Coordinates of C-alpha atoms in Angstrom, one line a residue:
M1 CA -15.3 28.6 -17.6
G2 CA -15.4 24.7 -17.5
S3 CA -18.3 22.4 -17.0
L4 CA -18.2 23.1 -13.2
F5 CA -18.1 26.2 -11.1
E6 CA -15.2 25.7 -8.7
T7 CA -16.3 27.4 -5.3
G8 CA -12.4 28.2 -4.4
I9 CA -12.5 26.1 -1.3
P10 CA -10.6 23.0 -2.3
S11 CA -12.3 20.7 0.4
F12 CA -15.7 21.9 -0.7
D13 CA -15.0 21.2 -4.2
M14 CA -13.8 17.6 -3.1
L15 CA -17.1 17.2 -1.4
L16 CA -18.9 18.5 -4.5
G17 CA -17.1 16.0 -6.9
G18 CA -15.1 18.9 -8.3
G19 CA -17.4 21.9 -8.1
I20 CA -21.0 23.1 -8.7
P21 CA -22.2 22.2 -12.3
R22 CA -22.9 25.2 -14.5
R23 CA -26.2 26.7 -14.6
Q24 CA -27.4 24.7 -11.6
A25 CA -28.9 26.2 -8.2
V26 CA -28.0 24.6 -4.9
I27 CA -29.6 25.2 -1.5
V28 CA -27.4 25.4 1.6
T29 CA -29.8 24.7 4.5
G30 CA -29.2 24.3 8.4
D31 CA -30.2 25.8 11.7
P32 CA -29.3 29.6 12.6
G33 CA -25.4 29.7 13.5
C34 CA -24.3 26.7 11.4
G35 CA -22.3 28.8 9.1
K36 CA -24.5 28.8 6.0
T37 CA -24.0 32.6 5.1
V38 CA -20.1 32.5 5.9
L39 CA -19.8 29.4 3.2
C40 CA -21.8 31.3 0.7
S41 CA -20.2 34.6 1.3
Q42 CA -16.8 32.8 1.1
V43 CA -17.6 31.4 -2.2
A44 CA -18.9 34.8 -3.6
F45 CA -15.8 36.8 -2.5
L46 CA -13.4 34.0 -3.9
A47 CA -15.1 34.1 -7.0
A48 CA -15.1 37.8 -7.4
A49 CA -11.3 37.7 -6.5
R50 CA -10.5 35.7 -9.5
G51 CA -12.4 37.8 -11.8
L52 CA -15.9 36.3 -11.9
P53 CA -18.8 38.9 -11.5
V54 CA -21.0 37.9 -8.6
V55 CA -24.5 39.2 -7.3
V56 CA -25.3 39.0 -3.7
A57 CA -29.1 39.8 -2.9
T58 CA -30.5 40.1 0.7
V59 CA -34.1 39.6 1.2
T60 CA -34.6 41.0 4.6
S61 CA -35.4 44.5 5.9
E62 CA -32.0 44.9 7.4
P63 CA -29.4 47.1 5.5
H64 CA -27.0 44.9 3.5
D65 CA -24.2 46.7 4.7
K66 CA -24.7 44.9 8.1
L67 CA -24.1 41.7 6.4
M68 CA -20.8 43.1 4.9
G69 CA -19.8 44.2 8.4
E70 CA -20.2 40.8 9.9
L71 CA -17.9 39.2 7.1
A72 CA -15.2 41.8 7.4
G73 CA -13.5 39.9 10.1
F74 CA -12.8 36.9 7.8
S75 CA -9.8 36.9 5.7
F76 CA -11.5 36.1 2.5
F77 CA -13.3 39.6 2.9
Q78 CA -11.9 42.2 0.4
G79 CA -13.8 45.5 0.7
E80 CA -12.2 46.7 -2.8
L81 CA -14.5 43.9 -4.6
L82 CA -17.5 45.5 -3.4
D83 CA -19.8 47.2 -6.1
E84 CA -17.4 46.3 -8.9
R85 CA -16.8 42.5 -8.9
L86 CA -19.3 41.7 -6.2
F87 CA -22.5 43.7 -6.3
V88 CA -24.8 43.7 -3.3
M89 CA -28.6 44.4 -3.5
S90 CA -31.7 44.3 -1.5
A91 CA -34.8 42.7 -2.9
Y92 CA -36.8 43.2 0.0
S93 CA -39.1 45.8 -1.5
T94 CA -39.5 43.9 -4.6
L95 CA -40.5 40.9 -2.9
K96 CA -43.7 42.6 -1.7
Q97 CA -44.6 43.4 -5.2
G98 CA -44.8 39.6 -6.2
A99 CA -42.8 36.5 -7.5
R100 CA -42.6 37.5 -11.2
E101 CA -41.1 41.1 -10.1
T102 CA -38.6 39.5 -7.8
R103 CA -37.6 37.0 -10.4
D104 CA -37.2 39.7 -13.1
L105 CA -35.2 42.0 -11.0
L106 CA -32.6 39.2 -10.0
V107 CA -32.4 37.9 -13.6
Q108 CA -31.8 41.3 -15.0
T109 CA -29.2 42.1 -12.6
V110 CA -27.4 39.2 -13.1
R111 CA -27.4 39.7 -17.0
K112 CA -26.4 43.2 -16.5
R113 CA -23.5 42.4 -14.6
G114 CA -22.6 39.3 -16.3
A115 CA -22.7 37.5 -13.2
K116 CA -21.5 33.9 -13.0
L117 CA -22.8 33.3 -9.3
L118 CA -26.1 34.8 -7.7
F119 CA -26.1 34.1 -3.8
I120 CA -29.6 35.0 -2.0
D121 CA -29.3 35.1 1.6
G122 CA -32.4 33.8 3.3
L123 CA -35.2 31.8 1.2
R124 CA -37.1 31.2 4.4
A125 CA -37.5 34.9 4.6
I126 CA -39.4 34.8 1.3
R127 CA -41.4 31.7 2.1
D128 CA -42.6 33.6 5.5
L129 CA -43.3 36.8 3.4
W130 CA -45.5 35.1 0.7
Q131 CA -47.0 32.3 2.8
D132 CA -47.8 30.8 -0.6
E133 CA -46.3 27.4 -1.7
A134 CA -47.4 27.7 -5.4
R135 CA -46.0 31.0 -5.4
L136 CA -42.4 30.0 -4.0
R137 CA -42.4 26.9 -6.1
E138 CA -43.0 29.0 -9.4
F139 CA -40.7 31.7 -8.2
L140 CA -37.6 29.0 -7.7
Y141 CA -38.5 27.2 -10.9
E142 CA -38.5 30.3 -13.1
L143 CA -35.4 31.8 -11.5
G144 CA -33.5 28.5 -12.0
I145 CA -34.6 28.8 -15.9
G146 CA -33.4 32.4 -16.1
L147 CA -30.0 31.7 -14.3
A148 CA -29.3 28.7 -16.8
A149 CA -29.9 31.0 -19.7
A150 CA -27.6 33.3 -18.1
D151 CA -25.0 30.7 -17.5
C152 CA -25.1 31.6 -13.8
V153 CA -24.9 29.3 -10.7
G154 CA -27.3 30.0 -7.8
M155 CA -26.5 29.5 -4.2
F156 CA -29.4 30.0 -1.7
T157 CA -29.5 29.8 2.0
T158 CA -32.5 28.7 4.2
E159 CA -33.0 28.0 7.7
Y160 CA -34.5 24.5 8.0
P161 CA -33.2 21.4 9.3
L162 CA -32.6 18.7 6.6
E163 CA -35.6 16.6 7.3
K164 CA -38.0 19.6 7.2
L165 CA -36.6 21.0 4.0
L166 CA -36.9 17.6 2.2
A167 CA -40.8 17.8 2.6
L168 CA -40.8 21.5 1.2
P169 CA -41.1 22.4 -2.8
E170 CA -37.5 23.9 -2.5
A171 CA -35.9 20.4 -2.2
T172 CA -37.3 19.3 -5.6
T173 CA -37.0 22.5 -7.3
V174 CA -33.3 23.2 -6.9
D175 CA -30.5 21.0 -8.4
G176 CA -28.5 20.5 -5.1
I177 CA -28.8 20.5 -1.5
V178 CA -26.0 20.8 1.2
S179 CA -26.8 20.6 4.8
L180 CA -24.9 22.1 7.6
S181 CA -25.4 21.1 11.1
V182 CA -24.0 21.5 14.8
N183 CA -24.1 18.2 16.8
K184 CA -23.6 18.1 20.4
R185 CA -21.6 15.3 21.7
G186 CA -20.5 15.1 25.2
G187 CA -19.1 18.5 26.0
R188 CA -18.3 19.5 22.6
R189 CA -20.1 20.9 19.6
M190 CA -19.1 19.6 16.5
R191 CA -19.9 21.0 12.9
R192 CA -20.9 18.8 10.2
V193 CA -21.6 19.0 6.5
E194 CA -23.5 16.8 4.0
V195 CA -24.1 16.9 0.2
V196 CA -27.6 15.5 0.2
K197 CA -27.9 15.9 -3.5
L198 CA -26.4 17.3 -6.6
R199 CA -27.6 16.4 -10.2
G200 CA -25.1 14.9 -12.5
R201 CA -22.2 14.8 -10.0
P202 CA -20.6 11.6 -8.2
H203 CA -20.2 13.7 -5.1
L204 CA -18.8 12.4 -1.5
S205 CA -21.6 10.9 0.5
G206 CA -22.4 11.1 4.2
E207 CA -21.1 13.8 6.8
H208 CA -18.0 15.4 6.9
L209 CA -16.1 17.6 9.5
M210 CA -16.6 21.3 9.1
R211 CA -14.4 24.0 10.7
I212 CA -14.9 27.8 10.9
D213 CA -11.9 30.3 11.8
E214 CA -10.6 33.5 10.7
E215 CA -10.0 32.3 7.3
G216 CA -13.5 31.1 6.9
V217 CA -15.0 27.6 6.3
R218 CA -13.1 24.5 5.8
F219 CA -14.2 21.0 5.4
I220 CA -12.2 17.9 6.3
P221 CA -13.7 15.0 4.2
R222 CA -13.9 11.4 6.0
L223 CA -10.8 9.8 5.3
E224 CA -12.2 6.6 4.1
A225 CA -14.3 8.5 1.8
R226 CA -11.7 10.4 -0.1
P227 CA -10.7 9.2 -3.5
L228 CA -7.4 7.3 -3.8
E229 CA -5.3 6.3 -6.4
L230 CA -4.2 2.6 -5.9
T231 CA -1.3 1.1 -7.2
D232 CA 0.0 -2.5 -7.3
E233 CA 3.6 -2.1 -6.6
A234 CA 5.4 -4.5 -4.1
P235 CA 7.1 -2.5 -1.4
P236 CA 11.2 -2.4 -1.3
E237 CA 13.1 -5.1 0.3
R238 CA 14.5 -2.8 2.9
R239 CA 14.1 -2.6 6.6
A240 CA 13.9 0.3 8.9
S241 CA 15.9 -0.2 12.0
F242 CA 15.5 0.9 15.7
G243 CA 19.2 1.5 16.3
L244 CA 18.9 -1.3 18.9
P245 CA 21.2 -4.1 17.5
E246 CA 19.5 -6.9 19.6
L247 CA 16.0 -5.7 18.7
D248 CA 16.8 -5.1 15.0
V249 CA 18.2 -8.8 14.9
L250 CA 14.8 -10.2 16.1
M251 CA 13.0 -8.6 13.1
G252 CA 15.6 -9.4 10.5
G253 CA 17.1 -6.1 10.6
G254 CA 14.1 -3.9 11.4
L255 CA 10.7 -3.2 10.5
P256 CA 9.6 -3.7 6.8
V257 CA 9.4 -0.5 5.1
H258 CA 6.1 1.0 4.3
S259 CA 4.4 -1.2 6.9
T260 CA 2.5 -0.4 9.9
T261 CA 3.5 -1.7 13.3
M262 CA 1.8 -1.6 16.7
I263 CA 3.8 -1.4 20.1
A264 CA 1.3 -2.6 22.8
G265 CA 2.2 -2.4 26.4
G266 CA 1.3 -1.2 29.9
M267 CA 1.7 2.2 31.5
G268 CA 5.4 3.1 31.9
I269 CA 6.9 0.0 30.1
G270 CA 9.0 2.1 27.5
K271 CA 6.8 2.3 24.4
T272 CA 7.3 6.1 23.9
L273 CA 11.2 5.7 24.5
L274 CA 11.2 2.8 21.9
A275 CA 9.2 4.9 19.5
A276 CA 11.7 7.7 19.9
H277 CA 14.6 5.4 19.1
F278 CA 12.8 4.6 16.0
A279 CA 12.6 8.3 15.2
V280 CA 16.2 9.1 15.9
E281 CA 17.4 6.2 14.1
G282 CA 15.6 7.5 10.9
A283 CA 17.1 10.9 11.3
R284 CA 20.6 9.3 11.7
H285 CA 20.1 8.1 8.1
S286 CA 18.6 11.1 6.8
E287 CA 15.1 10.1 6.8
R288 CA 12.6 12.7 8.0
S289 CA 10.5 11.6 10.8
L290 CA 7.1 12.8 12.1
F291 CA 6.5 12.1 15.8
V292 CA 2.8 12.8 17.0
S293 CA 2.0 12.6 20.7
F294 CA -1.2 12.8 22.7
F295 CA 0.6 13.1 26.0
D296 CA 4.1 14.8 25.9
S297 CA 4.9 18.0 24.9
P298 CA 8.2 18.4 22.8
A299 CA 10.4 19.4 25.7
S300 CA 9.0 16.8 27.9
L301 CA 9.9 13.8 25.4
M302 CA 13.2 15.3 24.6
N303 CA 14.0 15.5 28.4
R304 CA 12.9 11.8 28.9
A305 CA 14.9 10.5 25.9
R306 CA 18.0 12.6 26.9
R307 CA 17.8 11.1 30.6
I308 CA 18.6 7.6 28.7
G309 CA 21.4 9.0 26.4
L310 CA 19.0 9.4 23.3
D311 CA 19.3 13.1 22.2
M312 CA 16.6 14.1 19.8
T313 CA 17.3 17.9 20.2
P314 CA 19.8 18.0 17.0
H315 CA 17.5 16.1 14.8
V316 CA 14.4 18.4 15.8
Q317 CA 16.4 21.5 15.1
N318 CA 17.7 20.4 11.7
G319 CA 14.2 19.4 10.6
L320 CA 15.0 15.5 10.5
I321 CA 12.5 15.0 13.3
T322 CA 9.2 17.1 13.2
Y323 CA 7.0 16.9 16.5
Q324 CA 3.4 17.5 16.8
F325 CA 1.8 17.6 20.1
V326 CA -2.1 17.1 20.1
P327 CA -3.8 17.6 23.4
P328 CA -6.3 14.6 23.6
G329 CA -9.2 16.5 25.1
E330 CA -10.5 18.2 21.9
A331 CA -9.0 16.0 19.4
E332 CA -11.0 15.1 16.3
A333 CA -9.6 12.3 14.3
D334 CA -10.4 13.5 10.9
L335 CA -8.8 16.9 11.7
V336 CA -5.6 15.3 13.3
V337 CA -5.0 12.8 10.6
D338 CA -5.6 15.6 7.9
G339 CA -2.6 17.5 9.6
I340 CA -0.7 14.3 9.7
L341 CA -1.1 13.5 6.0
E342 CA -0.3 17.1 5.1
T343 CA 2.8 17.1 6.8
V344 CA 3.9 13.8 5.4
A345 CA 3.3 15.1 2.0
R346 CA 4.7 18.5 2.4
L347 CA 8.1 17.4 4.1
G348 CA 8.6 14.1 2.4
V349 CA 8.2 12.0 5.8
T350 CA 9.0 8.3 5.7
R351 CA 8.8 7.4 9.3
L352 CA 5.7 8.4 11.3
V353 CA 5.1 7.6 15.1
I354 CA 1.8 8.2 16.6
D355 CA 2.3 7.8 20.3
G356 CA -1.1 7.1 22.3
L357 CA -3.2 5.8 19.4
T358 CA -6.0 4.9 21.8
A359 CA -6.6 8.6 22.1
L360 CA -6.8 8.9 18.3
E361 CA -9.3 6.0 18.4
E362 CA -11.6 7.7 21.0
S363 CA -11.7 10.7 19.1
I364 CA -13.3 9.2 16.3
S365 CA -16.9 10.0 17.8
D366 CA -18.8 7.5 15.6
S367 CA -17.7 4.0 17.0
D368 CA -19.1 2.2 14.0
R369 CA -16.6 3.8 11.8
R370 CA -13.4 3.2 13.7
R371 CA -12.2 0.2 11.9
T372 CA -12.8 1.5 8.4
F373 CA -11.0 5.0 9.5
L374 CA -8.0 3.2 10.9
A375 CA -7.7 0.7 7.7
A376 CA -8.0 3.8 5.3
L377 CA -5.2 5.5 7.4
A378 CA -2.9 2.7 7.1
L379 CA -3.4 2.3 3.5
R380 CA -2.8 6.0 2.7
L381 CA 0.3 5.9 4.8
R382 CA 1.6 2.8 2.9
L383 CA 0.9 4.3 -0.4
A384 CA 2.8 7.4 0.5
G385 CA 5.8 5.3 1.3
V386 CA 5.8 5.7 5.2
T387 CA 6.9 3.3 7.6
S388 CA 4.5 3.9 10.6
L389 CA 4.7 2.8 14.2
F390 CA 1.7 3.4 16.7
T391 CA 1.9 2.9 20.4
R392 CA -1.3 1.4 22.3
E393 CA -1.5 1.1 26.0
V394 CA -2.6 -2.3 27.2
P395 CA -5.0 -1.6 30.3
K396 CA -3.5 -4.4 32.7
L397 CA 0.1 -4.2 33.9
A398 CA -0.1 -7.9 34.6
G399 CA -2.6 -10.6 33.9
T400 CA -3.6 -13.2 31.6
E401 CA -5.9 -11.2 29.3
L402 CA -3.8 -10.3 26.1
D403 CA -6.8 -10.5 23.5
F404 CA -7.4 -7.1 21.7
S405 CA -8.0 -8.5 18.4
D406 CA -11.5 -7.3 18.5
A407 CA -10.5 -3.8 19.3
P408 CA -10.4 -1.4 16.1
I409 CA -7.1 -0.5 16.6
A410 CA -5.8 -4.0 16.0
I411 CA -6.4 -3.5 12.2
L412 CA -3.0 -1.4 12.3
G413 CA -1.1 -4.2 13.3
E414 CA 0.7 -5.7 10.4
N415 CA 3.5 -6.1 12.8
L416 CA 3.0 -6.5 16.5
L417 CA 5.5 -5.8 19.3
L418 CA 4.6 -6.7 22.9
L419 CA 6.1 -5.3 25.9
R420 CA 5.0 -6.6 29.2
H421 CA 5.9 -6.1 32.9
V422 CA 6.2 -9.5 34.6
E423 CA 6.6 -10.4 38.2
L424 CA 9.0 -13.2 39.4
R425 CA 10.3 -13.9 42.6
G426 CA 9.0 -10.6 44.1
R427 CA 10.4 -8.5 41.4
I428 CA 9.0 -6.6 38.3
H429 CA 10.8 -7.1 35.0
R430 CA 10.4 -5.9 31.6
I431 CA 9.9 -8.6 28.8
L432 CA 9.4 -7.8 24.9
S433 CA 8.4 -10.2 22.2
V434 CA 7.8 -9.7 18.5
L435 CA 4.2 -11.5 18.3
K436 CA 3.7 -10.9 14.6
M437 CA 5.3 -9.7 11.3
R438 CA 3.2 -10.1 8.2
D439 CA 5.1 -11.6 5.2
S440 CA 8.3 -11.4 7.1
K441 CA 10.8 -13.8 8.9
Y442 CA 11.3 -12.9 12.6
D443 CA 12.6 -14.5 15.9
N444 CA 9.7 -14.8 18.5
E445 CA 12.0 -15.5 21.4
L446 CA 11.1 -13.5 24.6
R447 CA 13.7 -11.0 25.8
E448 CA 14.1 -9.2 28.9
F449 CA 15.0 -5.6 28.3
E450 CA 16.3 -2.7 30.7
I451 CA 16.0 1.0 30.6
A452 CA 18.8 2.8 32.3
D453 CA 20.8 6.0 32.3
S454 CA 23.1 4.4 29.7
G455 CA 20.3 3.7 27.4
M456 CA 17.8 0.9 26.2
K457 CA 19.1 -2.5 26.0
V458 CA 17.6 -5.9 24.9
L459 CA 19.2 -8.8 26.6
S460 CA 19.5 -12.5 26.1
P461 CA 16.5 -14.8 25.6
V462 CA 14.5 -15.6 28.6
R463 CA 14.4 -19.4 29.0
S464 CA 14.3 -19.9 32.7
A465 CA 10.7 -19.2 33.4
E466 CA 7.5 -19.6 31.7
G467 CA 4.3 -17.9 31.7
L468 CA 6.1 -14.5 30.8
L469 CA 3.5 -13.2 28.5
T470 CA 0.9 -13.5 31.0
G471 CA 2.8 -11.1 33.4
Q472 CA 2.7 -13.9 36.0
A473 CA 6.1 -15.8 35.5
R474 CA 6.8 -19.5 37.0
P475 CA 10.4 -20.3 37.4
I476 CA 11.6 -23.5 35.7
G477 CA 13.9 -25.7 37.4
S478 CA 15.7 -25.0 40.6
S479 CA 18.7 -22.9 39.3
V480 CA 16.8 -20.1 37.8
G481 CA 19.0 -17.4 39.1
A482 CA 22.3 -19.0 38.1
V483 CA 21.0 -19.7 34.6
M484 CA 19.7 -16.0 34.0
Q485 CA 22.8 -14.2 35.7
S486 CA 25.0 -16.5 33.3
A487 CA 23.0 -15.5 30.3
V488 CA 23.0 -11.8 31.2
S489 CA 26.9 -11.9 31.9
A490 CA 27.4 -13.7 28.6
A491 CA 25.4 -10.9 26.9
G492 CA 27.8 -8.4 28.0
H493 CA 25.3 -6.6 30.5
P494 CA 26.3 -7.7 33.9
G495 CA 24.7 -6.3 36.9
R496 CA 21.2 -4.9 37.8
T497 CA 19.6 -2.0 36.5
Q498 CA 16.2 -0.4 36.3
G499 CA 13.6 -3.2 36.0
G500 CA 16.4 -5.8 37.2
T501 CA 17.0 -9.2 35.3
V502 CA 15.0 -12.2 35.4
E503 CA 16.2 -14.4 38.4

């Protein structure tokens, strides 16, 4: 056993800076129902499963087999470990005799069993029984000395909100405090964990997401707080194309690899279909793509793409495109991004699409951390060798307001591609422009584009009107129709399709 006692829950060990220091005692506090007993029991069973003797002590009059019955539904529960590796005892009757007798019983049991972990479930019950601050302080102090001498870690639960616990002797007597809470925000209740103190360890600070399912407790550390190994390597001089020749030419062959790009545009302008082109083109070159959507199910997206001649199905079936649908109502950013990063690492993804980034932004419940969260996401994707594409809806279909630089989402836009509906001579047209590409040459000419059964096409430069990016175009000269019809014909796209041509 090294200098740290690993809890067996990797995400918990990450929060603790690697684990609980040997010979230390930690209190896990929180209101009833927040998961204290499940967490500590999970640590106890996982320790026993890897061969470490554990003692679990209950301090109420309820039979301890009731506790075991409540834990039996979790996958970490292994009944065969009971009595051998994991010894469950009741200290209730001894508590009535006094602090010294209880301490002696617990320490002697730990030594007899050679236990490396002692879990006491319910310190508050001891306080309520004794009603004596000095007695409880002495008990915890001497118990800590006895556990340290036996090279045993202590984990104790208590039912106090953090602010109340910090004013009690328990807070100064133990070596570490872990606080669990359930916060109501809107119609949701979200579980949180915070390592408040841990002597001698550089733990992760602040609150982090907590989940409880059939496997037990899992934590998702805040993305911006996770340790990161930075490198100072220049990205390769390659491009990730869309497979749309006219668009790729505007960007010097495509997007710079390992960069982040935002496609901004109004509802129904074609952002999702353009993103689907990006994923399919990667698959055509044997690159693995991950397509994350907050709005479209896999069947819905593939049907839409198929209607314009873009067949995603073979690439999904052969695993080159992985699709994840995230219903936006219950999404939590930390959990969503944790799944994305896990999939990226597991599959070796090199192209990522997040379609509907506003939903991800809004799922970050603390608005003050949105900018730092998205910056951390962009950095991690870049270091993972991923070329990322995000779509973001611009609220106005037409109008002069285009400034969203103050939005937290704007931090993701190393490259920015704007799609707009414009009105000219009583018709609605689609216009695109590359507004920005960091450290890269690009062509910022305005282009009309069309979406039809034959596919998505980028047309010739638009020079017959001004004010196009505002969505309220004004013709230049008196022969606009002739000029644009000639330009369109020269580009090899005669005729009028969905969205029309600028006249």
